XYZ file of C-alpha atoms in Angstrom:
364
model
C 151.253 48.403 265.799
C 154.993 46.985 266.354
C 156.551 44.654 264.143
C 158.073 42.418 266.929
C 155.538 39.476 267.141
C 158.029 36.819 268.792
C 159.035 36.629 272.383
C 162.341 35.619 274.318
C 165.792 36.387 274.079
C 166.128 34.414 270.724
C 163.485 36.762 269.120
C 164.839 39.970 270.532
C 168.046 41.017 272.044
C 168.097 43.185 275.099
C 168.752 46.843 273.713
C 172.411 47.884 273.952
C 171.282 51.633 274.719
C 170.263 50.248 278.249
C 174.140 50.202 279.195
C 174.704 53.846 278.143
C 171.428 54.831 280.155
C 172.736 52.673 283.064
C 176.225 54.694 283.193
C 174.259 58.137 282.862
C 172.199 57.142 285.817
C 175.200 55.712 287.640
C 177.102 59.166 287.015
C 174.177 61.040 288.792
C 174.314 58.666 291.795
C 171.273 56.555 290.697
C 170.976 52.782 290.416
C 167.685 51.650 289.051
C 166.067 49.319 286.990
C 165.359 50.652 283.600
C 162.621 48.192 282.321
C 162.174 45.915 279.427
C 163.385 47.690 276.386
C 164.195 45.548 273.355
C 165.791 45.743 269.917
C 166.442 43.459 267.061
C 170.001 43.041 266.259
C 171.021 43.271 262.442
C 173.951 41.344 261.336
C 176.985 43.384 260.148
C 179.292 40.762 258.339
C 182.686 41.015 259.938
C 181.487 43.955 262.076
C 184.338 43.041 264.586
C 187.012 42.909 261.840
C 188.254 39.354 262.854
C 187.894 37.712 259.591
C 191.193 36.949 258.060
C 189.750 36.962 254.546
C 188.891 40.615 254.822
C 192.448 41.631 256.043
C 194.140 44.186 253.475
C 195.041 47.657 252.571
C 193.571 49.965 249.881
C 194.484 53.546 248.962
C 197.992 55.205 249.451
C 200.169 55.449 246.321
C 200.452 57.976 243.731
C 199.698 61.628 244.183
C 196.169 62.262 243.113
C 194.949 58.707 243.102
C 191.502 57.464 244.031
C 189.494 54.550 244.263
C 185.777 53.896 244.832
C 184.256 50.590 246.580
C 187.654 48.910 246.414
C 187.278 45.521 247.729
C 189.361 45.178 250.752
C 190.573 41.483 250.898
C 187.623 39.181 250.001
C 185.253 41.513 251.397
C 182.713 42.444 252.777
C 184.284 45.734 253.653
C 185.035 48.192 250.639
C 187.207 51.521 250.844
C 186.623 54.629 248.841
C 189.538 57.052 248.951
C 190.871 60.126 247.192
C 193.934 62.393 246.850
C 194.653 65.850 245.242
C 195.991 65.898 241.981
C 199.817 66.450 241.990
C 199.467 67.365 245.711
C 198.313 64.763 247.954
C 198.424 61.063 247.942
C 195.109 59.397 248.990
C 195.124 57.958 252.609
C 195.307 54.308 253.385
C 192.515 52.195 254.611
C 193.690 48.962 256.239
C 191.659 46.135 258.013
C 193.848 43.625 260.281
C 192.139 40.765 261.624
C 194.862 40.396 264.344
C 194.073 43.620 265.928
C 190.410 43.545 264.807
C 190.587 46.925 263.621
C 189.705 49.157 260.505
C 192.005 52.134 260.255
C 192.213 55.279 258.007
C 195.795 56.621 258.031
C 197.538 59.276 255.868
C 195.096 62.057 255.921
C 196.810 65.586 255.176
C 195.896 69.045 253.851
C 197.366 71.551 251.449
C 196.471 75.383 250.434
C 194.919 75.286 247.060
C 193.014 78.598 246.731
C 191.761 77.524 250.330
C 192.498 74.392 252.472
C 191.681 71.085 250.602
C 192.146 67.547 252.033
C 192.328 63.964 250.962
C 189.870 61.670 252.574
C 188.414 58.154 252.554
C 185.878 55.838 254.149
C 184.732 52.082 254.665
C 181.448 50.808 253.479
C 179.432 48.007 253.244
C 175.949 47.075 252.003
C 173.961 44.727 254.041
C 171.587 41.873 252.902
C 168.474 43.393 254.873
C 166.388 46.259 253.334
C 165.385 49.355 254.893
C 162.090 49.247 256.505
C 159.812 52.385 256.726
C 159.286 53.866 260.060
C 161.662 51.594 261.909
C 164.471 53.119 264.196
C 167.769 52.161 263.218
C 170.918 52.551 265.616
C 174.417 52.236 264.061
C 177.386 51.962 266.619
C 180.966 51.775 266.241
C 184.078 52.166 268.848
C 186.147 55.060 267.501
C 189.823 55.710 268.466
C 191.010 59.153 267.244
C 193.869 59.007 269.563
C 192.919 61.877 271.624
C 190.031 63.238 273.622
C 187.128 64.581 271.674
C 183.534 65.682 271.921
C 180.815 65.552 269.424
C 181.336 68.828 267.964
C 185.104 67.993 267.779
C 184.650 65.002 266.176
C 182.060 66.203 263.584
C 184.368 69.256 262.775
C 187.242 66.688 262.180
C 185.115 64.892 259.508
C 185.259 61.569 261.628
C 181.971 59.736 261.545
C 179.479 57.092 260.870
C 176.593 57.031 258.495
C 173.569 55.326 257.093
C 173.065 55.155 253.281
C 170.817 54.225 250.516
C 172.816 53.427 247.625
C 175.312 56.272 247.642
C 173.019 58.765 249.105
C 173.635 59.805 252.999
C 170.640 59.378 254.972
C 171.879 60.182 258.371
C 175.618 60.873 259.410
C 176.989 61.507 262.929
C 178.890 64.565 261.470
C 175.532 66.485 260.920
C 173.058 64.541 262.850
C 170.847 66.177 265.369
C 172.468 65.954 268.776
C 169.480 64.001 270.338
C 169.868 61.533 267.674
C 173.784 60.961 268.465
C 175.568 59.511 271.512
C 179.316 59.548 272.293
C 180.254 57.514 275.215
C 184.016 57.116 276.392
C 184.743 53.673 276.800
C 188.663 53.700 277.000
C 191.370 56.254 277.372
C 190.839 57.636 273.867
C 188.215 55.173 272.728
C 184.579 56.432 272.177
C 181.535 54.288 271.444
C 179.463 56.363 268.822
C 175.915 55.715 268.406
C 173.844 57.260 265.505
C 169.961 56.909 265.331
C 167.675 57.057 262.218
C 164.056 56.840 261.666
C 163.766 55.299 258.345
C 161.854 57.554 255.972
C 160.683 57.599 252.266
C 164.308 58.219 251.355
C 165.512 54.703 252.697
C 165.001 52.536 249.956
C 166.744 49.155 248.948
C 169.383 47.366 251.073
C 171.147 49.051 254.084
C 174.451 50.589 253.431
C 176.513 51.587 256.284
C 179.602 53.700 256.379
C 182.600 54.711 258.648
C 184.903 57.624 257.459
C 187.567 60.274 257.919
C 186.554 62.931 255.374
C 187.852 66.271 256.539
C 187.025 69.371 254.678
C 189.162 72.481 254.969
C 191.024 71.306 258.016
C 194.772 72.655 258.382
C 197.204 69.835 258.605
C 198.319 70.872 262.184
C 194.620 70.030 263.158
C 194.289 66.691 261.539
C 194.544 63.409 263.376
C 197.229 60.999 262.597
C 194.929 58.317 262.042
C 191.337 56.996 263.027
C 190.480 53.420 264.116
C 187.092 51.738 263.999
C 186.189 48.531 266.117
C 182.928 46.819 266.965
C 180.500 47.945 264.332
C 177.021 47.088 265.393
C 173.450 47.705 264.031
C 170.149 47.249 265.788
C 166.491 48.149 264.925
C 163.757 48.891 267.321
C 160.038 49.435 266.657
C 159.080 52.555 268.645
C 155.535 53.231 269.608
C 153.690 56.502 270.488
C 154.789 58.152 273.474
C 152.481 56.724 276.435
C 154.049 57.358 279.793
C 156.908 59.246 281.816
C 159.241 57.673 284.305
C 161.255 59.775 286.738
C 164.571 58.918 287.142
C 166.058 61.453 289.557
C 165.251 61.248 293.265
C 166.265 61.907 296.896
C 169.294 64.161 297.683
C 170.024 64.964 293.939
C 166.784 67.010 294.170
C 167.856 69.490 297.105
C 170.311 72.259 296.779
C 171.592 75.386 298.679
C 169.951 78.552 297.439
C 171.894 80.144 294.500
C 173.776 76.718 293.751
C 173.170 74.137 291.319
C 171.565 70.728 291.757
C 173.900 67.928 291.847
C 171.989 65.872 289.486
C 170.235 66.276 286.122
C 166.453 66.132 286.136
C 166.098 62.893 284.145
C 162.967 61.473 282.828
C 162.445 58.510 280.406
C 159.693 58.727 277.769
C 158.067 55.124 277.171
C 155.817 53.579 274.789
C 153.044 51.178 275.637
C 155.775 48.395 275.306
C 158.051 50.100 277.943
C 160.611 50.920 275.263
C 162.266 54.615 275.316
C 160.782 57.050 272.449
C 163.504 59.034 270.957
C 163.253 62.457 269.236
C 160.032 63.337 271.510
C 159.952 66.886 272.935
C 159.163 67.211 276.679
C 158.415 70.726 278.532
C 159.930 71.218 282.111
C 158.211 73.703 284.106
C 159.330 75.369 287.448
C 157.484 77.919 289.640
C 157.932 81.590 288.187
C 157.559 83.150 291.674
C 158.970 81.976 295.070
C 161.392 78.971 295.611
C 161.976 77.764 292.362
C 165.235 77.149 289.955
C 166.601 78.178 286.742
C 166.286 75.062 284.266
C 168.899 74.613 281.530
C 168.151 72.227 278.538
C 170.918 71.099 276.061
C 168.157 71.420 273.311
C 165.783 73.942 274.718
C 167.131 76.930 276.287
C 167.207 78.632 279.868
C 164.539 79.634 282.239
C 161.588 78.360 284.374
C 160.092 76.627 281.360
C 162.222 74.874 278.926
C 161.759 72.083 276.443
C 164.360 69.076 275.907
C 164.213 66.409 273.312
C 164.554 62.739 273.890
C 168.031 61.250 273.289
C 168.467 57.682 271.259
C 167.220 55.859 274.374
C 163.961 58.093 275.025
C 165.900 60.280 277.955
C 165.114 64.036 278.381
C 167.316 65.748 280.908
C 167.762 69.217 282.138
C 170.152 70.762 284.716
C 168.791 72.993 287.646
C 170.411 75.772 289.662
C 168.308 76.797 292.619
C 167.202 80.564 293.003
C 167.668 82.663 296.415
C 164.443 81.697 297.840
C 164.427 78.582 300.416
C 161.470 76.553 299.917
C 160.056 73.288 298.356
C 158.428 73.170 294.898
C 157.471 70.984 291.881
C 158.984 70.975 288.475
C 156.409 69.395 285.962
C 157.081 67.444 283.066
C 154.591 67.426 280.090
C 154.341 66.442 276.405
C 151.834 65.880 273.717
C 149.877 62.926 273.611
C 150.810 61.598 277.077
C 147.814 62.416 279.343
C 149.895 62.276 282.680
C 152.093 65.115 284.050
C 155.105 63.787 285.832
C 156.711 65.754 288.818
C 160.003 66.093 290.350
C 159.933 67.501 293.908
C 162.668 69.908 294.630
C 164.130 71.689 297.878
C 166.174 74.858 298.175
C 167.683 75.182 301.564
C 169.653 77.708 303.393
C 172.801 77.429 306.051
C 172.745 81.313 306.692
C 172.451 81.940 310.411
C 168.860 82.903 311.612
C 167.260 81.568 308.374
C 164.595 78.842 308.598
C 165.557 76.320 306.343
C 162.438 74.556 305.044
C 162.177 70.897 305.250
C 159.796 69.012 303.237
C 159.188 66.248 300.316
C 160.527 63.826 302.661
C 163.668 65.718 303.769
C 163.910 65.337 307.561
């Protein structure tokens, strides 16, 4: 049973994840109503870094210096930082209310029986306590000064994290890919979202973290600085998976023989309230003979039968490439606990002279 009992926009704010989903569909040539999916916002004091009282800088200074939970200005954000004795000064951690940014700069590396780096992170303990079984989504805009992907971001040591006390519960540098989302929102600015189902390790107040903590990274590969903006947190009550919604239709489901389909096969897994269900395994199955397609999943291999795990917003998707035979066929979607089988209707066609290209599934 879900915890949300109130109704209306004052009780629940519309889920921010819908914006990312809308962009995903737009990129695939789709424009669809996503449905009613909601989340409770959790207040992150000075999450936009606009409070003059929280402006200040910690870190820097002497070689080998360090600090733990150093208050920045009057708080609420704190900074932890470290250098390397006699070799590296710690980085500087600065919050600027004028630019509404939190920046970590001065990261370096040195060879000391192997590459070692200095590092640092911002952290804040919130007033709210963890609640077992709820799904939390932490988000922040991250500007590393260059284009990155999730692997590069993680390898560089840049990330956001959930903590209980000093214990890391989930981190963008090590999270499962389906519970991590990276969306380009500016020239070098990314919106990073991290999802976490609160388990028995999550006790006491919620603690959030934003850091730049490289390990064994050569100086030439280090980022000059990393800037964070617009930190947000929301919590969702996710029910059991109850239904599929097919989100790819029309021309995106036809391709010339031997060629890839122009759109991914996207399905939304919903609970009884219409909310997307993250972390759920879906099986996509195409025919093994005749006209068919080779499916490729970002989380479950390649073939005529593959699995995919739903992301933060409950989306599962695979790409498809038509085989060498013209014809129309179905790709089905199934999952444990959902009684229905969802179906994509695909068409392979041929433009070769003398080949009777088949028309079906509504294509004229």
